[in-house]
Amino acid sequence: MTLLELQQVLGERINIAIDTSMSIEERKKETELSQTISSLAKQMINNADIVLRTNKLVAEGALKNSAIEKMIGK
Amino acid sequence: MSYRRYTEVEKQFLKENINKYTYKELTSVFNRQFKTNKAWGSIAKFCKKLGLNKTYYGHQHNFSAEEKQFLKENIDRYTYPQLTQAFNARFGTRLTQFSISDICIKRLGIKRNKAWKFAKGRKDFVYSCPIGTESDSGKDIFIKVADNYREGVTPSKGSDPNWRRKQDIVWEQAHGREKPSDGVILFLDKNNRNFDPNNLYCTNRKINFMMGKNKWHSTNKELSLAAIKWCEMYYALKEGPTDG
């Protein structure tokens, strides 16, 4: 899933969360689903953030001969 | 040091003068008159021993309506030392400059009109930027939108209603509506010089705070927007449909 698709999914979940026409049962079910999506989305955002920061460090040459490179075994 | 008894002449002097001076002044006059070296504490103690009823303490002065009027009429003419001198000469008092300035400022609510103070209102000699001027404060770019005069110290551009942030104006023009009162315009690519309407996103302070807390302000537009959406969803789930 791309970040653009994630934005779309999150947008839909926001609309569901603020929808007043749902019954209590439906809301409960949707909230549970939204919370699951929320935790996954948070992980995706953090991963993307790490990738972006790593790319920046690689471009700057700051990761050469670093401990993380040894751990990766490159 | 031997104790010297007060003579009848000295006692009489104290009786006659106790209500003309303060204890300190009385001691000074007494020492000069009788060539003694009394401390004001011993004079005060002796006066009490004599049973003298002191009604004048120097600092207590009830200002009459005439005296107050005099101060109101003359405050602009003199400095406080000069006003004190004129007041004492006119009413035969021995008030200090601080008593006079105190009654003027604290009780009568009048102040000296300083010669170097500018009159209220717009100053002719002050240069004012024309409307539409852009000013770079380092962090934000501000645009002058009005030229209303404000008395007093010029506020910073962030709190001056004559100036607005450029991103707010661009966002409002692009969306055709006003920014909400608690709204914050974020730069999705973190570049605060990129005023492309697609790079601007209006959110609120809560979400901006959460973005900062998670260190999610990113140079990547898509990542920033996904993070903002996540924060919006977090609050939508937390607050429910009534607040959303």
Short mmCIF file of C-alpha atoms in Angstrom, two decimals:
data_model
loop_
_atom_site.label_atom_id
_atom_site.label_comp_id
_atom_site.label_asym_id
_atom_site.label_seq_id
_atom_site.Cartn_x
_atom_site.Cartn_y
_atom_site.Cartn_z
CA MET A 1 0.00 0.00 0.00
CA THR A 2 1.33 3.43 -0.92
CA LEU A 3 1.12 6.53 1.22
CA LEU A 4 -1.47 7.99 -1.16
CA GLU A 5 -3.68 4.93 -0.70
CA LEU A 6 -3.16 5.16 3.04
CA GLN A 7 -4.31 8.81 2.96
CA GLN A 8 -7.46 7.71 1.17
CA VAL A 9 -8.19 4.95 3.68
CA LEU A 10 -7.61 7.29 6.61
CA GLY A 11 -9.89 9.90 5.01
CA GLU A 12 -12.66 7.29 4.74
CA ARG A 13 -12.19 6.23 8.35
CA ILE A 14 -12.41 9.89 9.48
CA ASN A 15 -15.71 10.26 7.63
CA ILE A 16 -17.01 7.10 9.30
CA ALA A 17 -15.81 8.26 12.73
CA ILE A 18 -17.70 11.57 12.48
CA ASP A 19 -20.81 10.07 10.89
CA THR A 20 -23.81 10.62 13.16
CA SER A 21 -26.26 8.40 11.27
CA MET A 22 -24.84 5.06 12.45
CA SER A 23 -26.35 2.90 15.18
CA ILE A 24 -24.41 2.15 18.37
CA GLU A 25 -23.67 -1.43 17.30
CA GLU A 26 -22.38 -0.34 13.91
CA ARG A 27 -20.31 2.40 15.48
CA LYS A 28 -18.71 -0.01 17.93
CA LYS A 29 -17.75 -2.34 15.10
CA GLU A 30 -16.42 0.48 12.96
CA THR A 31 -14.45 1.97 15.85
CA GLU A 32 -12.73 -1.35 16.47
CA LEU A 33 -11.82 -1.58 12.80
CA SER A 34 -10.64 2.04 12.76
CA GLN A 35 -8.40 1.41 15.77
CA THR A 36 -6.80 -1.57 14.08
CA ILE A 37 -6.27 0.48 10.93
CA SER A 38 -4.92 3.31 13.09
CA SER A 39 -2.21 1.17 14.68
CA LEU A 40 -1.19 -0.27 11.31
CA ALA A 41 -1.21 3.18 9.73
CA LYS A 42 0.96 4.57 12.50
CA GLN A 43 3.48 1.81 11.90
CA MET A 44 3.42 2.53 8.15
CA ILE A 45 4.01 6.23 8.72
CA ASN A 46 6.87 5.55 11.12
CA ASN A 47 8.43 3.10 8.65
CA ALA A 48 8.15 5.62 5.84
CA ASP A 49 9.68 8.24 8.09
CA ILE A 50 12.61 5.95 8.93
CA VAL A 51 13.16 5.13 5.23
CA LEU A 52 13.16 8.81 4.39
CA ARG A 53 15.62 9.67 7.17
CA THR A 54 17.87 6.74 6.21
CA ASN A 55 17.90 7.84 2.56
CA LYS A 56 18.91 11.28 3.68
CA LEU A 57 21.74 9.92 5.83
CA VAL A 58 22.92 7.63 2.99
CA ALA A 59 22.90 10.59 0.61
CA GLU A 60 24.98 12.56 3.06
CA GLY A 61 27.37 9.61 3.45
CA ALA A 62 26.83 9.52 7.19
CA LEU A 63 26.13 5.77 7.32
CA LYS A 64 29.48 4.60 5.90
CA ASN A 65 31.25 2.14 8.24
CA SER A 66 28.49 2.61 10.82
CA ALA A 67 27.37 -0.01 13.34
CA ILE A 68 24.04 -0.52 11.57
CA GLU A 69 25.85 -1.43 8.33
CA LYS A 70 27.73 -4.17 10.19
CA MET A 71 24.46 -5.45 11.63
CA ILE A 72 22.90 -5.61 8.18
CA GLY A 73 25.97 -7.50 6.95
CA LYS A 74 26.40 -5.48 3.82
CA MET B 1 28.49 58.58 79.52
CA SER B 2 26.62 60.49 82.19
CA TYR B 3 22.88 61.08 82.07
CA ARG B 4 21.99 64.74 81.70
CA ARG B 5 18.61 65.78 83.04
CA TYR B 6 16.35 67.88 80.85
CA THR B 7 16.01 71.44 82.17
CA GLU B 8 12.66 73.16 82.55
CA VAL B 9 13.50 75.39 79.57
CA GLU B 10 14.13 72.33 77.44
CA LYS B 11 10.89 70.69 78.58
CA GLN B 12 9.02 73.86 77.74
CA PHE B 13 10.68 73.96 74.31
CA LEU B 14 9.56 70.40 73.60
CA LYS B 15 5.99 71.15 74.73
CA GLU B 16 5.82 74.16 72.43
CA ASN B 17 7.34 72.55 69.40
CA ILE B 18 6.20 68.94 69.45
CA ASN B 19 3.40 69.55 66.98
CA LYS B 20 5.40 71.80 64.70
CA TYR B 21 7.98 69.22 63.64
CA THR B 22 8.50 65.53 63.15
CA TYR B 23 10.64 63.84 65.84
CA LYS B 24 13.70 63.95 63.60
CA GLU B 25 13.24 67.61 62.80
CA LEU B 26 12.49 68.39 66.46
CA THR B 27 15.70 66.62 67.53
CA SER B 28 17.71 68.59 65.01
CA VAL B 29 16.23 71.92 66.17
CA PHE B 30 16.61 70.91 69.82
CA ASN B 31 20.29 69.98 69.43
CA ARG B 32 20.98 73.23 67.62
CA GLN B 33 19.16 75.30 70.22
CA PHE B 34 20.66 73.71 73.33
CA LYS B 35 23.98 72.56 71.88
CA THR B 36 23.28 68.92 72.75
CA ASN B 37 23.75 65.69 70.85
CA LYS B 38 20.49 63.86 71.50
CA ALA B 39 19.26 61.05 69.29
CA TRP B 40 15.73 61.39 67.92
CA GLY B 41 14.77 58.17 69.72
CA SER B 42 15.64 59.61 73.12
CA ILE B 43 13.73 62.83 72.36
CA ALA B 44 10.71 60.80 71.29
CA LYS B 45 10.93 58.65 74.42
CA PHE B 46 11.22 61.68 76.66
CA CYS B 47 8.24 63.40 74.97
CA LYS B 48 6.15 60.30 75.67
CA LYS B 49 7.38 60.30 79.26
CA LEU B 50 6.23 63.92 79.57
CA GLY B 51 2.83 62.82 78.29
CA LEU B 52 2.93 65.11 75.29
CA ASN B 53 0.26 64.38 72.74
CA LYS B 54 1.79 64.41 69.29
CA THR B 55 -0.56 65.12 66.41
CA TYR B 56 1.93 66.14 63.71
CA TYR B 57 3.96 63.36 62.15
CA GLY B 58 5.15 65.17 59.07
CA HIS B 59 3.98 62.59 56.53
CA GLN B 60 0.31 62.93 57.43
CA HIS B 61 -1.33 65.69 55.52
CA ASN B 62 -4.94 65.89 54.55
CA PHE B 63 -5.16 67.69 51.25
CA SER B 64 -7.98 70.21 51.09
CA ALA B 65 -10.04 70.80 47.97
CA GLU B 66 -8.14 74.05 47.38
CA GLU B 67 -4.79 72.27 47.58
CA LYS B 68 -5.94 69.56 45.19
CA GLN B 69 -7.18 72.21 42.77
CA PHE B 70 -3.80 73.95 42.98
CA LEU B 71 -2.04 70.73 42.05
CA LYS B 72 -4.40 70.05 39.13
CA GLU B 73 -3.91 73.54 37.76
CA ASN B 74 -0.16 73.66 38.16
CA ILE B 75 1.04 70.14 37.42
CA ASP B 76 1.76 70.99 33.79
CA ARG B 77 3.71 74.12 34.66
CA TYR B 78 6.39 72.66 36.91
CA THR B 79 8.58 69.66 37.52
CA TYR B 80 7.77 67.80 40.77
CA PRO B 81 10.53 69.55 42.81
CA GLN B 82 9.35 72.94 41.52
CA LEU B 83 5.71 72.05 42.15
CA THR B 84 6.58 70.98 45.70
CA GLN B 85 8.37 74.26 46.30
CA ALA B 86 5.45 76.27 44.92
CA PHE B 87 2.95 74.22 46.94
CA ASN B 88 4.88 74.62 50.19
CA ALA B 89 5.31 78.35 49.59
CA ARG B 90 1.62 78.82 48.86
CA PHE B 91 0.17 76.73 51.70
CA GLY B 92 2.98 76.98 54.29
CA THR B 93 3.54 73.22 54.41
CA ARG B 94 6.75 71.20 54.48
CA LEU B 95 5.77 68.39 52.15
CA THR B 96 8.37 66.47 50.24
CA GLN B 97 8.50 65.99 46.48
CA PHE B 98 7.41 62.37 46.91
CA SER B 99 4.29 63.32 48.88
CA ILE B 100 3.32 65.67 46.08
CA SER B 101 4.04 63.18 43.27
CA ASP B 102 2.18 60.46 45.23
CA ILE B 103 -1.00 62.47 45.63
CA CYS B 104 -0.87 63.60 42.01
CA ILE B 105 -0.31 60.17 40.48
CA LYS B 106 -2.04 57.79 42.89
CA ARG B 107 -4.93 59.76 44.32
CA LEU B 108 -5.72 62.52 41.85
CA GLY B 109 -4.76 60.44 38.80
CA ILE B 110 -2.97 63.33 37.11
CA LYS B 111 0.46 63.16 35.53
CA ARG B 112 2.98 65.66 34.38
CA ASN B 113 2.83 66.47 30.70
CA LYS B 114 6.39 65.75 29.71
CA ALA B 115 7.86 68.10 27.18
CA TRP B 116 9.40 65.20 25.23
CA LYS B 117 6.20 63.16 25.07
CA PHE B 118 4.50 62.93 21.65
CA ALA B 119 0.86 63.83 21.32
CA LYS B 120 -1.55 60.94 20.73
CA GLY B 121 -2.50 60.02 17.17
CA ARG B 122 -0.74 59.17 13.95
CA LYS B 123 2.70 60.73 13.59
CA ASP B 124 3.42 62.52 10.32
CA PHE B 125 7.11 61.73 10.32
CA VAL B 126 6.76 57.94 10.79
CA TYR B 127 7.25 55.97 7.60
CA SER B 128 4.51 53.43 7.05
CA CYS B 129 4.86 50.59 4.52
CA PRO B 130 2.18 50.62 1.80
CA ILE B 131 -0.50 47.92 1.83
CA GLY B 132 0.69 44.80 0.04
CA THR B 133 4.28 45.07 1.28
CA GLU B 134 5.93 41.74 1.99
CA SER B 135 8.16 41.44 5.02
CA ASP B 136 10.37 38.48 5.85
CA SER B 137 10.59 37.92 9.60
CA GLY B 138 13.02 35.03 9.15
CA LYS B 139 10.48 32.35 10.03
CA ASP B 140 7.40 33.63 8.20
CA ILE B 141 6.61 36.01 5.37
CA PHE B 142 4.05 38.65 6.30
CA ILE B 143 1.92 40.78 3.97
CA LYS B 144 0.54 44.14 4.98
CA VAL B 145 -3.23 44.06 4.57
CA ALA B 146 -4.36 47.24 6.35
CA ASP B 147 -2.92 50.49 7.64
CA ASN B 148 -4.89 51.14 10.82
CA TYR B 149 -3.10 53.29 13.36
CA ARG B 150 -2.52 51.77 16.78
CA GLU B 151 -1.44 53.86 19.76
CA GLY B 152 1.50 52.68 21.80
CA VAL B 153 4.24 50.17 21.18
CA THR B 154 4.09 48.49 17.78
CA PRO B 155 3.28 44.81 18.29
CA SER B 156 5.13 42.01 16.55
CA LYS B 157 3.80 41.24 13.07
CA GLY B 158 2.30 37.95 14.28
CA SER B 159 -0.10 39.81 16.60
CA ASP B 160 -0.55 42.96 14.49
CA PRO B 161 -3.92 42.92 12.65
CA ASN B 162 -2.35 45.07 9.90
CA TRP B 163 -0.12 42.17 8.87
CA ARG B 164 -1.03 38.60 7.92
CA ARG B 165 0.99 35.51 7.16
CA LYS B 166 1.41 34.93 3.44
CA GLN B 167 0.46 31.25 3.71
CA ASP B 168 -2.88 32.21 5.31
CA ILE B 169 -3.71 34.59 2.46
CA VAL B 170 -2.68 32.10 -0.26
CA TRP B 171 -4.68 29.30 1.38
CA GLU B 172 -7.79 31.50 1.74
CA GLN B 173 -7.56 32.61 -1.89
CA ALA B 174 -7.18 29.01 -3.07
CA HIS B 175 -10.09 27.70 -0.98
CA GLY B 176 -12.36 30.74 -1.16
CA ARG B 177 -13.05 30.83 2.57
CA GLU B 178 -11.54 32.25 5.72
CA LYS B 179 -9.07 30.30 7.82
CA PRO B 180 -10.72 29.07 11.07
CA SER B 181 -9.80 31.06 14.17
CA ASP B 182 -7.84 28.14 15.66
CA GLY B 183 -6.48 27.06 12.27
CA VAL B 184 -2.81 26.61 11.45
CA ILE B 185 -1.53 26.49 7.88
CA LEU B 186 1.17 23.84 7.51
CA PHE B 187 3.73 23.52 4.72
CA LEU B 188 3.53 19.87 3.67
CA ASP B 189 7.10 19.78 2.35
CA LYS B 190 8.40 21.68 5.42
CA ASN B 191 9.64 24.47 3.14
CA ASN B 192 8.15 27.69 4.47
CA ARG B 193 8.98 29.52 1.25
CA ASN B 194 6.93 27.20 -0.96
CA PHE B 195 3.55 28.94 -1.23
CA ASP B 196 2.08 26.56 -3.80
CA PRO B 197 -1.57 26.05 -2.70
CA ASN B 198 -1.05 22.27 -3.00
CA ASN B 199 1.72 22.53 -0.46
CA LEU B 200 -0.47 24.25 2.13
CA TYR B 201 -2.79 22.39 4.50
CA CYS B 202 -5.08 23.91 7.08
CA THR B 203 -5.29 22.05 10.33
CA ASN B 204 -5.51 23.00 14.00
CA ARG B 205 -3.09 23.42 16.87
CA LYS B 206 -3.88 20.03 18.45
CA ILE B 207 -2.88 18.22 15.27
CA ASN B 208 0.15 20.43 14.73
CA PHE B 209 1.24 19.60 18.29
CA MET B 210 0.79 15.86 17.72
CA MET B 211 2.75 16.06 14.45
CA GLY B 212 5.60 17.73 16.30
CA LYS B 213 5.43 15.29 19.20
CA ASN B 214 5.75 12.31 16.81
CA LYS B 215 8.42 14.15 14.76
CA TRP B 216 6.30 13.65 11.66
CA HIS B 217 6.87 17.03 10.01
CA SER B 218 8.59 15.73 6.91
CA THR B 219 10.06 17.05 3.70
CA ASN B 220 7.94 14.47 1.87
CA LYS B 221 4.47 15.83 1.07
CA GLU B 222 2.72 12.44 0.96
CA LEU B 223 4.21 11.34 4.26
CA SER B 224 3.24 14.62 5.95
CA LEU B 225 -0.30 14.43 4.64
CA ALA B 226 -0.69 10.76 5.69
CA ALA B 227 0.57 11.69 9.15
CA ILE B 228 -1.86 14.62 9.38
CA LYS B 229 -4.72 12.32 8.33
CA TRP B 230 -3.68 9.83 10.99
CA CYS B 231 -3.74 12.60 13.64
CA GLU B 232 -7.16 13.74 12.41
CA MET B 233 -8.45 10.19 12.65
CA TYR B 234 -6.99 9.83 16.14
CA TYR B 235 -8.95 12.87 17.34
CA ALA B 236 -12.08 11.88 15.40
CA LEU B 237 -12.05 8.47 17.17
CA LYS B 238 -11.27 10.07 20.51
CA GLU B 239 -13.87 12.83 20.38
CA GLY B 240 -16.61 10.98 18.53
CA PRO B 241 -19.16 12.23 16.00
CA THR B 242 -20.50 15.13 18.10
CA ASP B 243 -17.23 17.07 18.00
CA GLY B 244 -16.18 15.92 14.56
#
